[in-house]
Amino acid sequence: MGKQDGRDRHVSNDDVDDAGATVLHADLDAFFASVELLEHPELRGKPVIVGHEFGRGVVTAATYEARKFGVNSAMPMALAMRRCPQAVVLQPHYDRYQHYSRIFFELCHEITPAVEAVGIDEGFLDVAGAARAIGSPKAAGQRLRDRMREQTGLIVSVGAAATKYVAKVASGRAKPDGLLVIPPARTLEFLHPLPISALWGVGAKTEERLRSRGFSTVGDVASAPIANLKRAVGDAASIKLHDLAWGIDPRRVVAGHEEKSIGHEMTFEHDIVDSAVLRRELLRLSDDVAVRLRRAGVTTRTVAPKLRYADFTTITRSRTIHTPTDLARVIYDEALALLAALEPLPAPVRLIGVRGEQLSRDAVTASLWEDAPGWREAESVMDAARAKCGRGAVKQATLIGREAGERPKLTQRD
């Protein structure tokens, strides 16, 4: 929806009527880039890109100053640097993002227990029951913004509306560093002039189909006969888009909503044919997944490795294990067994990944397999060392001496 560089920014006046706008969408501005700038305050106000500046590196995040040059996340780094050659490139640090994400959601829960996380840096809050303790929806949103800025120096933009959909659109319009309240009575006045890309589910291809049939704005979709929409996007999508165009969104904030999976993947600078390199990277990725599982207090029941070949053919496999785990060695062994079945590989490998699915907060029951070699004790010791000295303070011996060129492309968790 619109540009992501702040040129469409719109915020509410102090006297806005926020009665009924009890759903908040809170979103940290340029989160990854903003976290990196905490370590590099001298770069504030300059175009900064977070990512790996080599080979097939992609943009993980960009400041608003870089976005004004057309730099966006997931863009190839080579293209980003052509568009903004003066940009400063910083390496990503996922452990820092996790740290500040935890603070963000802790502050959200100070406002209301009805918090639904939808990513590492954004969430919905239902503040209908928080009026006595916090005040109006606008006051609740401003308190969250103030607390986050005071505690971390990071900026939160907030949208407030009667529904989740409108609240999310509003937070996007408020960026950067804004709060936008959409009174329920003014929902359609707000929505209908927006471009059709503001509708959830309208990606580039759907937008192209709609525009080819004369739809340019949300209002065009709202006023169109359903039959016309069906010809453009099909039965199910047409009803959904028509409802959203009228501000209809029956979904409620689901407190305690959690991730369905945790995964990491990396793209090689050069295509890989050496199975030893693949095994080493699979171990590193399994370790990353296990660390995040333990930090989140969850276990995984299904291990799913992924390979993408040089021709972009992508293969995924999955296996449900008998005992849920949060151990890197178990995840690695299961993933390796699945990938071994694909050998000999039909083509060089461009990307490798691993994911833990079927997450649960059930207590870990140690199996005979994992107790015998003492893996749990070993990984607990590594966790303690990382907590004290940083993520790179300790690693498995197999991972020491990785070639500098084989660096991961950071991907956000689902």
Short mmCIF file of C-alpha atoms in Angstrom, two decimals:
data_model
loop_
_atom_site.label_atom_id
_atom_site.label_comp_id
_atom_site.label_asym_id
_atom_site.label_seq_id
_atom_site.Cartn_x
_atom_site.Cartn_y
_atom_site.Cartn_z
CA MET A 1 0.00 0.00 0.00
CA GLY A 2 1.48 3.30 -1.07
CA LYS A 3 5.10 4.20 -0.61
CA GLN A 4 7.03 2.90 2.36
CA ASP A 5 9.26 5.95 2.70
CA GLY A 6 7.04 8.18 4.82
CA ARG A 7 5.76 10.44 2.03
CA ASP A 8 2.15 9.31 2.67
CA ARG A 9 2.38 9.95 6.42
CA HIS A 10 -0.78 11.08 8.17
CA VAL A 11 -1.38 11.42 11.93
CA SER A 12 -4.32 12.34 14.14
CA ASN A 13 -5.03 15.66 15.79
CA ASP A 14 -5.20 15.89 19.57
CA ASP A 15 -8.99 16.27 19.53
CA VAL A 16 -9.74 13.18 17.44
CA ASP A 17 -12.75 11.14 18.57
CA ASP A 18 -11.32 7.72 19.43
CA ALA A 19 -14.46 6.22 20.99
CA GLY A 20 -14.90 2.73 19.53
CA ALA A 21 -11.40 2.63 17.98
CA THR A 22 -10.35 -0.02 20.48
CA VAL A 23 -8.16 -2.19 18.24
CA LEU A 24 -4.57 -1.01 18.01
CA HIS A 25 -1.95 -2.13 15.55
CA ALA A 26 1.53 -1.30 16.85
CA ASP A 27 4.48 -1.59 14.48
CA LEU A 28 8.14 -0.78 15.15
CA ASP A 29 9.48 1.58 12.49
CA ALA A 30 12.17 0.10 10.22
CA PHE A 31 12.84 -2.29 13.08
CA PHE A 32 16.03 -4.09 12.04
CA ALA A 33 17.62 -0.91 10.72
CA SER A 34 16.58 1.07 13.80
CA VAL A 35 18.12 -1.53 16.11
CA GLU A 36 21.40 -1.36 14.21
CA LEU A 37 21.39 2.44 14.49
CA LEU A 38 21.34 2.13 18.27
CA GLU A 39 24.93 0.90 17.87
CA HIS A 40 25.71 3.52 15.21
CA PRO A 41 24.01 6.77 16.23
CA GLU A 42 26.34 8.70 13.94
CA LEU A 43 24.42 7.24 10.97
CA ARG A 44 21.01 8.60 11.98
CA GLY A 45 19.41 10.57 9.17
CA LYS A 46 21.53 8.83 6.54
CA PRO A 47 20.55 6.07 4.09
CA VAL A 48 21.40 2.78 5.79
CA ILE A 49 20.82 -0.75 4.52
CA VAL A 50 20.93 -3.87 6.66
CA GLY A 51 22.13 -6.97 4.86
CA HIS A 52 25.19 -8.72 3.43
CA GLU A 53 27.02 -6.69 0.82
CA PHE A 54 28.31 -9.46 -1.38
CA GLY A 55 27.25 -11.88 -4.10
CA ARG A 56 23.60 -12.78 -3.76
CA GLY A 57 23.02 -10.83 -0.57
CA VAL A 58 19.59 -9.27 -0.19
CA VAL A 59 18.29 -6.29 1.74
CA THR A 60 17.03 -7.30 5.17
CA ALA A 61 15.91 -3.77 6.08
CA ALA A 62 16.44 -0.16 5.10
CA THR A 63 16.01 3.19 6.79
CA TYR A 64 13.41 5.63 5.46
CA GLU A 65 16.24 7.69 4.00
CA ALA A 66 17.28 4.69 1.88
CA ARG A 67 13.70 3.87 0.96
CA LYS A 68 13.33 7.24 -0.71
CA PHE A 69 15.82 5.98 -3.31
CA GLY A 70 13.65 2.93 -4.00
CA VAL A 71 15.42 0.49 -1.68
CA ASN A 72 13.12 -2.14 -0.16
CA SER A 73 13.52 -5.28 1.92
CA ALA A 74 14.13 -8.54 0.00
CA MET A 75 15.65 -6.55 -2.89
CA PRO A 76 18.98 -7.88 -4.22
CA MET A 77 21.78 -5.93 -2.57
CA ALA A 78 23.40 -5.24 -5.92
CA LEU A 79 20.24 -3.48 -7.13
CA ALA A 80 19.88 -1.58 -3.85
CA MET A 81 23.43 -0.26 -4.10
CA ARG A 82 22.85 0.85 -7.68
CA ARG A 83 19.80 2.81 -6.57
CA CYS A 84 21.50 4.25 -3.50
CA PRO A 85 25.29 4.00 -3.89
CA GLN A 86 25.88 6.34 -0.94
CA ALA A 87 24.11 4.00 1.49
CA VAL A 88 25.99 2.53 4.45
CA VAL A 89 25.59 -1.25 4.75
CA LEU A 90 25.40 -2.82 8.22
CA GLN A 91 25.42 -6.53 9.00
CA PRO A 92 22.27 -7.96 10.63
CA HIS A 93 22.29 -9.17 14.26
CA TYR A 94 19.26 -11.34 14.94
CA ASP A 95 19.98 -11.72 18.66
CA ARG A 96 19.59 -7.95 19.07
CA TYR A 97 16.26 -8.01 17.25
CA GLN A 98 15.01 -10.77 19.54
CA HIS A 99 16.07 -8.78 22.61
CA TYR A 100 14.19 -5.62 21.62
CA SER A 101 11.20 -7.62 20.40
CA ARG A 102 10.81 -9.09 23.87
CA ILE A 103 10.87 -5.62 25.42
CA PHE A 104 8.27 -4.42 22.90
CA PHE A 105 5.80 -7.18 23.72
CA GLU A 106 6.39 -6.81 27.45
CA LEU A 107 5.36 -3.17 27.11
CA CYS A 108 2.33 -4.16 25.03
CA HIS A 109 1.23 -6.44 27.87
CA GLU A 110 1.55 -3.53 30.29
CA ILE A 111 -1.25 -1.89 28.30
CA THR A 112 -3.56 -4.91 28.01
CA PRO A 113 -3.39 -8.71 28.29
CA ALA A 114 -5.16 -8.92 24.93
CA VAL A 115 -2.05 -8.85 22.72
CA GLU A 116 -1.69 -10.80 19.48
CA ALA A 117 1.83 -10.93 18.05
CA VAL A 118 1.91 -11.13 14.27
CA GLY A 119 5.65 -10.86 13.80
CA ILE A 120 8.82 -10.00 15.62
CA ASP A 121 8.07 -6.29 15.40
CA GLU A 122 4.30 -5.84 15.27
CA GLY A 123 1.14 -6.85 17.05
CA PHE A 124 -2.52 -6.12 17.69
CA LEU A 125 -3.86 -4.92 21.03
CA ASP A 126 -7.50 -4.91 22.15
CA VAL A 127 -7.77 -1.98 24.59
CA ALA A 128 -11.55 -2.07 25.07
CA GLY A 129 -11.07 -3.21 28.67
CA ALA A 130 -8.13 -0.94 29.45
CA ALA A 131 -9.95 2.41 29.68
CA ARG A 132 -10.03 2.56 33.47
CA ALA A 133 -6.33 1.79 33.92
CA ILE A 134 -4.84 3.38 30.82
CA GLY A 135 -7.40 5.77 29.36
CA SER A 136 -8.72 6.16 25.83
CA PRO A 137 -7.43 4.13 22.86
CA LYS A 138 -5.36 7.11 21.73
CA ALA A 139 -3.87 7.44 25.21
CA ALA A 140 -3.05 3.72 25.24
CA GLY A 141 -1.29 3.97 21.89
CA GLN A 142 0.66 7.03 22.96
CA ARG A 143 1.70 5.40 26.22
CA LEU A 144 3.12 2.42 24.33
CA ARG A 145 5.01 4.75 22.00
CA ASP A 146 6.40 6.79 24.89
CA ARG A 147 7.44 3.76 26.95
CA MET A 148 9.23 2.10 24.02
CA ARG A 149 11.08 5.29 23.16
CA GLU A 150 12.10 5.86 26.80
CA GLN A 151 13.30 2.31 27.40
CA THR A 152 14.98 1.55 24.09
CA GLY A 153 15.15 4.58 21.84
CA LEU A 154 13.08 2.71 19.24
CA ILE A 155 10.02 4.21 17.57
CA VAL A 156 6.56 2.62 17.36
CA SER A 157 3.84 3.75 14.97
CA VAL A 158 0.28 2.95 15.99
CA GLY A 159 -3.04 2.73 14.19
CA ALA A 160 -6.32 2.65 16.13
CA ALA A 161 -9.65 1.61 14.61
CA ALA A 162 -12.69 -0.57 15.15
CA THR A 163 -11.19 -3.55 13.27
CA LYS A 164 -7.82 -5.21 12.82
CA TYR A 165 -7.69 -4.51 9.11
CA VAL A 166 -8.33 -0.78 9.39
CA ALA A 167 -5.97 -0.49 12.37
CA LYS A 168 -3.15 -2.05 10.36
CA VAL A 169 -3.76 0.21 7.39
CA ALA A 170 -3.78 3.18 9.77
CA SER A 171 -0.45 2.27 11.36
CA GLY A 172 1.09 2.08 7.91
CA ARG A 173 -0.20 5.54 7.07
CA ALA A 174 1.16 6.87 10.40
CA LYS A 175 4.75 5.87 9.62
CA PRO A 176 7.25 7.00 10.53
CA ASP A 177 6.79 7.88 14.19
CA GLY A 178 3.07 8.55 14.22
CA LEU A 179 -0.30 7.64 15.69
CA LEU A 180 -3.41 7.62 13.54
CA VAL A 181 -6.90 7.06 14.93
CA ILE A 182 -9.73 6.17 12.54
CA PRO A 183 -13.09 6.86 14.24
CA PRO A 184 -15.57 4.09 13.31
CA ALA A 185 -17.91 6.63 11.70
CA ARG A 186 -15.11 7.79 9.39
CA THR A 187 -13.85 4.36 8.34
CA LEU A 188 -15.14 4.52 4.78
CA GLU A 189 -13.99 8.11 4.38
CA PHE A 190 -10.51 6.86 5.25
CA LEU A 191 -10.52 3.64 3.22
CA HIS A 192 -12.20 4.47 -0.06
CA PRO A 193 -9.64 6.92 -1.51
CA LEU A 194 -6.77 4.49 -0.86
CA PRO A 195 -5.22 2.49 -3.74
CA ILE A 196 -6.41 -1.08 -4.19
CA SER A 197 -3.01 -2.30 -2.95
CA ALA A 198 -4.22 -1.26 0.53
CA LEU A 199 -6.56 -4.26 0.56
CA TRP A 200 -5.18 -7.32 2.33
CA GLY A 201 -4.46 -10.06 -0.16
CA VAL A 202 -3.90 -7.75 -3.13
CA GLY A 203 -0.39 -8.43 -4.33
CA ALA A 204 1.22 -7.33 -7.56
CA LYS A 205 -0.56 -9.87 -9.78
CA THR A 206 -3.98 -9.35 -8.23
CA GLU A 207 -3.53 -5.59 -8.44
CA GLU A 208 -2.67 -5.91 -12.12
CA ARG A 209 -5.82 -7.95 -12.79
CA LEU A 210 -8.00 -5.49 -10.90
CA ARG A 211 -6.49 -2.45 -12.58
CA SER A 212 -6.95 -4.03 -16.01
CA ARG A 213 -10.67 -4.13 -15.22
CA GLY A 214 -10.84 -0.51 -14.13
CA PHE A 215 -10.39 -0.84 -10.36
CA SER A 216 -8.01 1.79 -8.97
CA THR A 217 -9.13 2.52 -5.43
CA VAL A 218 -10.66 0.72 -2.48
CA GLY A 219 -13.82 2.70 -3.21
CA ASP A 220 -13.95 1.21 -6.71
CA VAL A 221 -13.95 -2.27 -5.19
CA ALA A 222 -16.61 -1.30 -2.65
CA SER A 223 -19.00 0.04 -5.29
CA ALA A 224 -18.49 -2.77 -7.81
CA PRO A 225 -21.00 -5.57 -8.27
CA ILE A 226 -19.70 -8.81 -6.76
CA ALA A 227 -20.07 -10.49 -10.16
CA ASN A 228 -17.47 -8.12 -11.64
CA LEU A 229 -15.05 -8.85 -8.81
CA LYS A 230 -15.55 -12.59 -9.20
CA ARG A 231 -14.50 -12.40 -12.83
CA ALA A 232 -11.32 -10.67 -11.75
CA VAL A 233 -10.25 -12.60 -8.64
CA GLY A 234 -12.60 -15.57 -8.16
CA ASP A 235 -15.45 -16.31 -5.78
CA ALA A 236 -13.75 -16.46 -2.36
CA ALA A 237 -11.36 -13.55 -2.90
CA SER A 238 -14.08 -11.32 -4.32
CA ILE A 239 -16.24 -11.62 -1.20
CA LYS A 240 -13.26 -11.03 1.09
CA LEU A 241 -12.08 -7.95 -0.80
CA HIS A 242 -15.59 -6.52 -1.01
CA ASP A 243 -16.03 -6.89 2.76
CA LEU A 244 -12.66 -5.27 3.48
CA ALA A 245 -13.49 -2.41 1.13
CA TRP A 246 -16.52 -1.71 3.34
CA GLY A 247 -14.43 -1.95 6.48
CA ILE A 248 -15.91 -5.31 7.44
CA ASP A 249 -13.46 -7.51 9.34
CA PRO A 250 -14.99 -9.84 11.97
CA ARG A 251 -11.66 -11.13 13.31
CA ARG A 252 -10.87 -10.42 16.93
CA VAL A 253 -7.54 -9.95 18.65
CA VAL A 254 -6.43 -13.43 19.71
CA ALA A 255 -4.38 -13.09 22.89
CA GLY A 256 -1.36 -15.34 23.14
CA HIS A 257 -1.22 -16.07 19.40
CA GLU A 258 2.14 -17.71 18.80
CA GLU A 259 4.36 -18.71 15.93
CA LYS A 260 3.39 -21.84 14.04
CA SER A 261 7.01 -22.56 13.15
CA ILE A 262 10.56 -21.37 13.69
CA GLY A 263 13.10 -21.62 10.91
CA HIS A 264 16.30 -20.28 9.40
CA GLU A 265 17.69 -20.49 5.89
CA MET A 266 20.67 -19.14 4.02
CA THR A 267 21.63 -18.41 0.45
CA PHE A 268 25.18 -19.20 -0.66
CA GLU A 269 27.28 -16.62 -2.45
CA HIS A 270 28.17 -19.36 -4.95
CA ASP A 271 26.25 -22.54 -5.74
CA ILE A 272 27.48 -25.43 -3.59
CA VAL A 273 28.20 -29.01 -4.67
CA ASP A 274 30.28 -30.02 -1.64
CA SER A 275 28.11 -32.11 0.69
CA ALA A 276 30.45 -31.34 3.61
CA VAL A 277 29.65 -27.64 3.27
CA LEU A 278 25.93 -28.40 3.18
CA ARG A 279 26.15 -30.56 6.28
CA ARG A 280 28.06 -27.88 8.15
CA GLU A 281 25.51 -25.22 7.22
CA LEU A 282 22.65 -27.51 8.14
CA LEU A 283 24.20 -27.93 11.60
CA ARG A 284 24.55 -24.18 12.04
CA LEU A 285 20.96 -23.59 10.97
CA SER A 286 19.73 -26.37 13.26
CA ASP A 287 21.58 -24.72 16.12
CA ASP A 288 19.96 -21.35 15.31
CA VAL A 289 16.51 -22.96 15.32
CA ALA A 290 17.17 -24.77 18.60
CA VAL A 291 18.36 -21.59 20.33
CA ARG A 292 15.18 -19.77 19.32
CA LEU A 293 13.02 -22.69 20.42
CA ARG A 294 14.58 -22.64 23.87
CA ARG A 295 14.32 -18.87 24.14
CA ALA A 296 10.63 -19.05 23.25
CA GLY A 297 10.05 -21.91 25.68
CA VAL A 298 8.69 -24.22 22.99
CA THR A 299 9.57 -27.54 21.40
CA THR A 300 9.13 -28.83 17.88
CA ARG A 301 7.53 -32.08 16.82
CA THR A 302 8.23 -31.82 13.08
CA VAL A 303 11.58 -31.09 11.41
CA ALA A 304 11.48 -29.74 7.84
CA PRO A 305 14.68 -29.17 5.83
CA LYS A 306 14.69 -27.26 2.55
CA LEU A 307 16.94 -27.14 -0.51
CA ARG A 308 16.84 -24.78 -3.46
CA TYR A 309 18.91 -25.72 -6.48
CA ALA A 310 20.70 -23.43 -8.91
CA ASP A 311 17.71 -23.55 -11.29
CA PHE A 312 15.45 -22.40 -8.38
CA THR A 313 13.77 -25.77 -8.05
CA THR A 314 12.88 -26.03 -4.36
CA ILE A 315 12.60 -29.28 -2.39
CA THR A 316 11.18 -29.56 1.13
CA ARG A 317 10.80 -32.64 3.28
CA SER A 318 9.38 -33.11 6.77
CA ARG A 319 9.42 -35.74 9.48
CA THR A 320 7.43 -35.91 12.71
CA ILE A 321 9.61 -37.20 15.54
CA HIS A 322 8.49 -39.33 18.46
CA THR A 323 9.56 -36.94 21.24
CA PRO A 324 9.24 -33.13 20.87
CA THR A 325 12.64 -31.47 21.11
CA ASP A 326 14.48 -28.20 21.41
CA LEU A 327 17.94 -29.67 20.83
CA ALA A 328 20.07 -28.73 17.84
CA ARG A 329 21.58 -32.21 17.57
CA VAL A 330 18.19 -33.89 17.28
CA ILE A 331 16.97 -31.36 14.72
CA TYR A 332 20.19 -31.72 12.74
CA ASP A 333 20.15 -35.52 12.68
CA GLU A 334 16.54 -35.63 11.53
CA ALA A 335 17.10 -33.00 8.84
CA LEU A 336 20.30 -34.68 7.65
CA ALA A 337 18.56 -38.03 7.31
CA LEU A 338 15.87 -36.46 5.15
CA LEU A 339 18.38 -34.68 2.92
CA ALA A 340 20.57 -37.77 2.63
CA ALA A 341 17.68 -39.48 0.87
CA LEU A 342 18.01 -36.88 -1.93
CA GLU A 343 21.64 -37.75 -2.68
CA PRO A 344 23.26 -37.71 -5.10
CA LEU A 345 22.05 -34.13 -5.57
CA PRO A 346 20.73 -33.46 -9.08
CA ALA A 347 22.18 -29.92 -9.22
CA PRO A 348 24.31 -27.43 -7.25
CA VAL A 349 22.59 -25.96 -4.21
CA ARG A 350 21.74 -22.28 -3.99
CA LEU A 351 19.90 -22.23 -0.63
CA ILE A 352 19.55 -24.50 2.38
CA GLY A 353 17.20 -24.19 5.33
CA VAL A 354 15.61 -26.01 8.24
CA ARG A 355 12.40 -25.37 10.14
CA GLY A 356 10.78 -26.65 13.30
CA GLU A 357 7.00 -27.06 13.02
CA GLN A 358 4.16 -28.23 15.28
CA LEU A 359 5.42 -26.07 18.13
CA SER A 360 4.28 -26.79 21.67
CA ARG A 361 4.81 -25.46 25.17
CA ASP A 362 4.63 -28.94 26.63
CA ALA A 363 7.50 -29.71 28.97
CA VAL A 364 10.48 -31.36 27.30
CA THR A 365 10.69 -35.06 28.06
CA ALA A 366 14.27 -36.17 27.61
CA SER A 367 14.58 -39.26 25.47
CA LEU A 368 17.13 -42.03 25.88
CA TRP A 369 18.82 -40.89 22.68
CA GLU A 370 19.53 -37.34 23.81
CA ASP A 371 20.50 -38.23 27.39
CA ALA A 372 23.25 -40.70 26.50
CA PRO A 373 25.69 -38.31 24.79
CA GLY A 374 24.89 -35.40 27.14
CA TRP A 375 23.69 -33.09 24.39
CA ARG A 376 21.21 -31.27 26.62
CA GLU A 377 23.89 -30.37 29.13
CA ALA A 378 26.26 -29.26 26.38
CA GLU A 379 23.67 -27.03 24.69
CA SER A 380 22.63 -25.58 28.05
CA VAL A 381 26.24 -24.60 28.68
CA MET A 382 26.41 -22.95 25.25
CA ASP A 383 23.18 -21.04 25.96
CA ALA A 384 24.63 -19.71 29.21
CA ALA A 385 27.85 -18.62 27.50
CA ARG A 386 25.93 -16.88 24.71
CA ALA A 387 23.70 -15.09 27.21
CA LYS A 388 26.77 -13.76 29.01
CA CYS A 389 29.13 -13.05 26.14
CA GLY A 390 26.99 -12.77 23.01
CA ARG A 391 25.68 -15.00 20.23
CA GLY A 392 29.09 -15.68 18.65
CA ALA A 393 30.90 -16.45 21.89
CA VAL A 394 30.57 -20.20 21.54
CA LYS A 395 29.73 -22.56 18.71
CA GLN A 396 29.99 -26.20 17.83
CA ALA A 397 33.49 -27.24 16.74
CA THR A 398 32.30 -28.20 13.28
CA LEU A 399 31.29 -24.60 12.65
CA ILE A 400 34.63 -23.02 13.55
CA GLY A 401 36.48 -21.67 10.56
CA ARG A 402 33.56 -21.24 8.21
CA GLU A 403 34.65 -19.53 5.07
CA ALA A 404 33.81 -15.84 5.22
CA GLY A 405 32.05 -15.95 1.87
CA GLU A 406 29.49 -18.49 3.00
CA ARG A 407 27.37 -16.15 5.06
CA PRO A 408 23.67 -16.51 5.68
CA LYS A 409 20.87 -14.44 4.30
CA LEU A 410 18.74 -13.50 7.31
CA THR A 411 15.11 -14.47 7.00
CA GLN A 412 12.40 -13.51 9.41
CA ARG A 413 10.55 -16.18 11.28
CA ASP A 414 7.02 -17.07 10.18
#
